[in-house]
Short mmCIF file of C-alpha atoms in Angstrom, two decimals:
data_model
loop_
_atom_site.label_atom_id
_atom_site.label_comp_id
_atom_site.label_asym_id
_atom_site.label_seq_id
_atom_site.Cartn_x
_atom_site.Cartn_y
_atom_site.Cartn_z
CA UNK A 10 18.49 -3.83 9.96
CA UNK A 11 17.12 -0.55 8.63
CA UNK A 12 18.41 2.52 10.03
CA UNK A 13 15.56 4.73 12.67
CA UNK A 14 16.24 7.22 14.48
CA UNK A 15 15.47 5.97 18.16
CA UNK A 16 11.78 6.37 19.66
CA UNK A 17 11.22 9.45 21.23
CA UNK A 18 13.63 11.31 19.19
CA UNK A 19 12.78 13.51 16.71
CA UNK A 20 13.85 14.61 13.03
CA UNK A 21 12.03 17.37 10.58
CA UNK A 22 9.47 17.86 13.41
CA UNK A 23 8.32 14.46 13.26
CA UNK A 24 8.65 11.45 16.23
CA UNK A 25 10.22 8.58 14.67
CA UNK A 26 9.95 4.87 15.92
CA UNK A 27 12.39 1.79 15.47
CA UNK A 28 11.02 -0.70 14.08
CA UNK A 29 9.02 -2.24 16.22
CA UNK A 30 7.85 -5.80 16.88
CA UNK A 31 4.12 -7.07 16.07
CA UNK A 32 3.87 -8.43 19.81
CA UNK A 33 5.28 -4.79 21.34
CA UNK A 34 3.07 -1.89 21.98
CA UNK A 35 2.92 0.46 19.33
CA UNK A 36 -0.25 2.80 20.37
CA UNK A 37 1.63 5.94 20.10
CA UNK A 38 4.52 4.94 18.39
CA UNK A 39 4.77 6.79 14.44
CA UNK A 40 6.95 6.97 11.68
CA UNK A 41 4.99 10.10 10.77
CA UNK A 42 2.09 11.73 12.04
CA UNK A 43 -1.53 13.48 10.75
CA UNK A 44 0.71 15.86 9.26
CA UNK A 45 0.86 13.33 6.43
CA UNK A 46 -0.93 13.73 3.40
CA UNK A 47 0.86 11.86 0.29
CA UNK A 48 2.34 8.52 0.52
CA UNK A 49 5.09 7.56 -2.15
CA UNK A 50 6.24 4.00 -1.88
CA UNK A 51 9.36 2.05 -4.14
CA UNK A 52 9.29 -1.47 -3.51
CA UNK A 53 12.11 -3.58 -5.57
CA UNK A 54 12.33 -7.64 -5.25
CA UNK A 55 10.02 -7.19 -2.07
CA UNK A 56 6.96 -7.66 -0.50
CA UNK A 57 4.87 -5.11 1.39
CA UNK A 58 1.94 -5.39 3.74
CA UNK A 59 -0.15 -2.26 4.25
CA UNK A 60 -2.55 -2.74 6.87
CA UNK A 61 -5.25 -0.57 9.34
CA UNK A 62 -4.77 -0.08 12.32
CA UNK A 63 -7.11 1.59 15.09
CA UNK A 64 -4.77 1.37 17.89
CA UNK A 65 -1.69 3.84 16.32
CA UNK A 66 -2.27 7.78 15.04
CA UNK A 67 0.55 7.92 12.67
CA UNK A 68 1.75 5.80 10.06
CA UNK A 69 4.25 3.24 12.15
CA UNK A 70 7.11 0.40 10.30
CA UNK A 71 5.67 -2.59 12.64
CA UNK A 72 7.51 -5.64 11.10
CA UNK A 73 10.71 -5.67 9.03
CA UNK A 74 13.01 -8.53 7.41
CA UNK A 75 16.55 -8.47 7.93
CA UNK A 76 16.91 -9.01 4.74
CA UNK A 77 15.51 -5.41 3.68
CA UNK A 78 16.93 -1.77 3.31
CA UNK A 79 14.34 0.79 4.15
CA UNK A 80 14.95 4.24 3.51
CA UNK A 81 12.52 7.13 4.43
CA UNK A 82 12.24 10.46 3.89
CA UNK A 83 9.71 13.64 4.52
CA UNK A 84 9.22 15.98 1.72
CA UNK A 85 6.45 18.66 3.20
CA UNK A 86 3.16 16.89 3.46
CA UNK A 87 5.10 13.65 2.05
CA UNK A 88 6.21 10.88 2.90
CA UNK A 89 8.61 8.50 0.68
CA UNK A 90 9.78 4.91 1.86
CA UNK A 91 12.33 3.27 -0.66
CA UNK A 92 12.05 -0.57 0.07
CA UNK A 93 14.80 -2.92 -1.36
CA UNK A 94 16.92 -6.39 -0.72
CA UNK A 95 20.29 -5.63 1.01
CA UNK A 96 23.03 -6.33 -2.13
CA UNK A 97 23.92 -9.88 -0.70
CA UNK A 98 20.17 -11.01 -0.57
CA UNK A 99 19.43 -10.03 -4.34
CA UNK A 100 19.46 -13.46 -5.67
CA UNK A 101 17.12 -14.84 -2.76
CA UNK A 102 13.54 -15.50 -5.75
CA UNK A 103 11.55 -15.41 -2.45
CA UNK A 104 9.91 -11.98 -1.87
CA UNK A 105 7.75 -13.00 1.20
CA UNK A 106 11.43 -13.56 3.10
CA UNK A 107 11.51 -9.83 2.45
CA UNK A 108 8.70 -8.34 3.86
CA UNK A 109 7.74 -5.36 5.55
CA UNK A 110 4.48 -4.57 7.42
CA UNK A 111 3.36 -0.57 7.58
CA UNK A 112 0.62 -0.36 9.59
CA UNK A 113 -1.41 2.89 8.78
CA UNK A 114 -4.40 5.20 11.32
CA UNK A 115 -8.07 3.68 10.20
CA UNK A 116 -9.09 6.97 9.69
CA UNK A 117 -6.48 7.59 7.05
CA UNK A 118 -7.21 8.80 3.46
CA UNK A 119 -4.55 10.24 1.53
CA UNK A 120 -4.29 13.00 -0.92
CA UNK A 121 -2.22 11.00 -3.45
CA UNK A 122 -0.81 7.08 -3.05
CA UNK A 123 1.63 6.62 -5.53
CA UNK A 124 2.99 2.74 -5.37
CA UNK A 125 5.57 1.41 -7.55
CA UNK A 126 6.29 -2.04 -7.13
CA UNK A 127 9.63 -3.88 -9.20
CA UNK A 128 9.12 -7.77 -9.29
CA UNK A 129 7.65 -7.43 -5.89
CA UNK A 130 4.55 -8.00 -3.85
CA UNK A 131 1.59 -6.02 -2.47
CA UNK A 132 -1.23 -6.95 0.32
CA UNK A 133 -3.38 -3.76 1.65
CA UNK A 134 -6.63 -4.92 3.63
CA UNK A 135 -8.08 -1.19 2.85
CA UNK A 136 -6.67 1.79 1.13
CA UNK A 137 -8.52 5.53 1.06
CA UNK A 138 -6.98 8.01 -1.33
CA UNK A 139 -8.43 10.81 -3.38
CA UNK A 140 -5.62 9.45 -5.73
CA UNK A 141 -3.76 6.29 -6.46
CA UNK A 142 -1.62 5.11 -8.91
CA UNK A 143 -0.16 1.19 -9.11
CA UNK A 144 2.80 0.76 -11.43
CA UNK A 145 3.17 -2.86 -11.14
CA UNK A 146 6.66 -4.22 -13.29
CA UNK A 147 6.92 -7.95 -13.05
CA UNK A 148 4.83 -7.69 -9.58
CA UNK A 149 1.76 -9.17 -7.95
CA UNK A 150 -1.01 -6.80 -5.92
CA UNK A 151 -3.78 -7.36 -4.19
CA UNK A 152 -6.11 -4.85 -2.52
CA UNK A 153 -9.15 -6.09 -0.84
CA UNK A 154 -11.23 -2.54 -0.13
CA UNK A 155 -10.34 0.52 -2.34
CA UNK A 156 -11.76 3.39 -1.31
CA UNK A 157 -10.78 6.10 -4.20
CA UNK A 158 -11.65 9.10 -6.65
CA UNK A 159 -8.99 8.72 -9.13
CA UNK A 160 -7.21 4.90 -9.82
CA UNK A 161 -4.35 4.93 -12.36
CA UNK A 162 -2.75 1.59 -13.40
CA UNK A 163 0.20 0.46 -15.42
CA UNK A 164 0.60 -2.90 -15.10
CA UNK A 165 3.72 -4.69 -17.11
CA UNK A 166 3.77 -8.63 -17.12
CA UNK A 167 2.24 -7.74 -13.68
CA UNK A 168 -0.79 -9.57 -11.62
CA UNK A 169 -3.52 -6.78 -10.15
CA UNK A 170 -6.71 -8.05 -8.22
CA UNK A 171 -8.44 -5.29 -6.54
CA UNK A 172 -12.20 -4.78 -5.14
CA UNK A 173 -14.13 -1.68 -4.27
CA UNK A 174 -14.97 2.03 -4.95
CA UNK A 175 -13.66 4.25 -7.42
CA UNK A 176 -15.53 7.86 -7.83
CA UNK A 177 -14.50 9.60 -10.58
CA UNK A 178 -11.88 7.89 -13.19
CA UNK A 179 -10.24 4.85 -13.55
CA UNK A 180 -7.41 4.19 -16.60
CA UNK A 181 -5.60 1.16 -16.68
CA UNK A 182 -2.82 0.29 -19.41
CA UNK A 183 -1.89 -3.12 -19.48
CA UNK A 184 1.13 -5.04 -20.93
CA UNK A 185 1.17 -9.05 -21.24
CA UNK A 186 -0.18 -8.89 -17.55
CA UNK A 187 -3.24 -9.74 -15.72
CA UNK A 188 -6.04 -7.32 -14.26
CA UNK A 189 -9.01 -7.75 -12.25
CA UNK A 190 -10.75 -4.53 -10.27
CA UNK A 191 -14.09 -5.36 -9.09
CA UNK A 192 -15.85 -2.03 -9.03
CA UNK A 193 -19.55 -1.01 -6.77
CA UNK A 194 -21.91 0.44 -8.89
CA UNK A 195 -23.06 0.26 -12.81
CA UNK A 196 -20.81 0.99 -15.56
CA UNK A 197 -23.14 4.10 -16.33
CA UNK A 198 -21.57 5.62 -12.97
CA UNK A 199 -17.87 6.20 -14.40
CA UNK A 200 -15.47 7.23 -16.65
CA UNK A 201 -12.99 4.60 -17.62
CA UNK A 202 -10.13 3.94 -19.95
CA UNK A 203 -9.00 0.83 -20.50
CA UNK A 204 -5.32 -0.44 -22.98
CA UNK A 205 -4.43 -4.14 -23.10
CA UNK A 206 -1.52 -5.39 -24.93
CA UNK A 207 -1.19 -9.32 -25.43
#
């Protein structure tokens, strides 16, 4: 299992949770509080869940595989979560036997989401950031409300199918992949940059 500090504890100012199970109460249990600003995610040979949450005020690990190696960190206003199959589970094909849930405030928008995912899997139900980049290698995401000013997406032999509002640029580069961002509003309303290869 990945390595917490215990509940209650804390480390670089912050309380710190276990991870916790879906059916236990989490309402003030946090990985990392308001204090929060920039999320920077590594996902390799995984799958990650990022979902809302009304009942929690800090971003909390809900749900995690056995399978996985989650390492975490706090940089100032920062926080970086390395997600990865233990050694002896590398060959496992299956990423959705390596998932993790992070369950993140309702409220939340982030200064910058930066998301890199390594033939693994993303599911967000909502996502608010002033920026986000997706660099999808070999990976599948899908993000059913965006909520952003600036998107940036590389996508290599990747899968990307993503609805909702982007308010000032969106560039995507694409390499023998697939790509699909439903935005509200005309084209007349943006700047956009779009490379596809194959």
């Amino acid at each position: 299992a990945a390595e917490f500090v215990e509940h209650g504890e804390e480390w670089l100012g912050h309380e710190f949770a276990a991870v916790i199970k879906a059916d236990e109460e989490y309402h003030d249990v946090r990985l990392a509080g308001n204090e929060v600003h920039e999320l920077e995610i590594d996902v390799k040979a995984a799958s990650l869940e990022i979902v809302r949450d009304e009942r929690i005020d800090g971003i909390a690990i809900v749900e995690g595989s056995k399978l996985l190696d989650v390492y975490h960190s706090v940089d100032e206003n920062t926080l970086c979560l390395d997600i990865k199959k233990k050694g002896k589970y590398e060959s496992i094909n299956n990423v959705e036997d390596a998932k993790l849930i992070l369950r993140i405030p309702a409220h939340m928008e982030f200064e910058e989401l930066d998301i890199n995912l390594n033939a693994g899997a993303l599911e967000a139900d909502q996502l608010d950031a002033k920026e986000l980049s997706l660099n999808l290698n070999a990976s599948a995401a899908e993000i059913q409300e965006l909520n952003v000013g600036v998107l940036d997406v590389e996508n290599n032999a990747g899968a990307l199918r993503a609805y909702g509002t982007i308010g000032e640029m969106l560039e995507v580069d694409c390499n023998a992949g697939a790509t699909e961002i439903q935005i509200k509003g005309a084209y007349s309303d943006f700047n956009y940059e779009m490379n596809c290869n194959v």
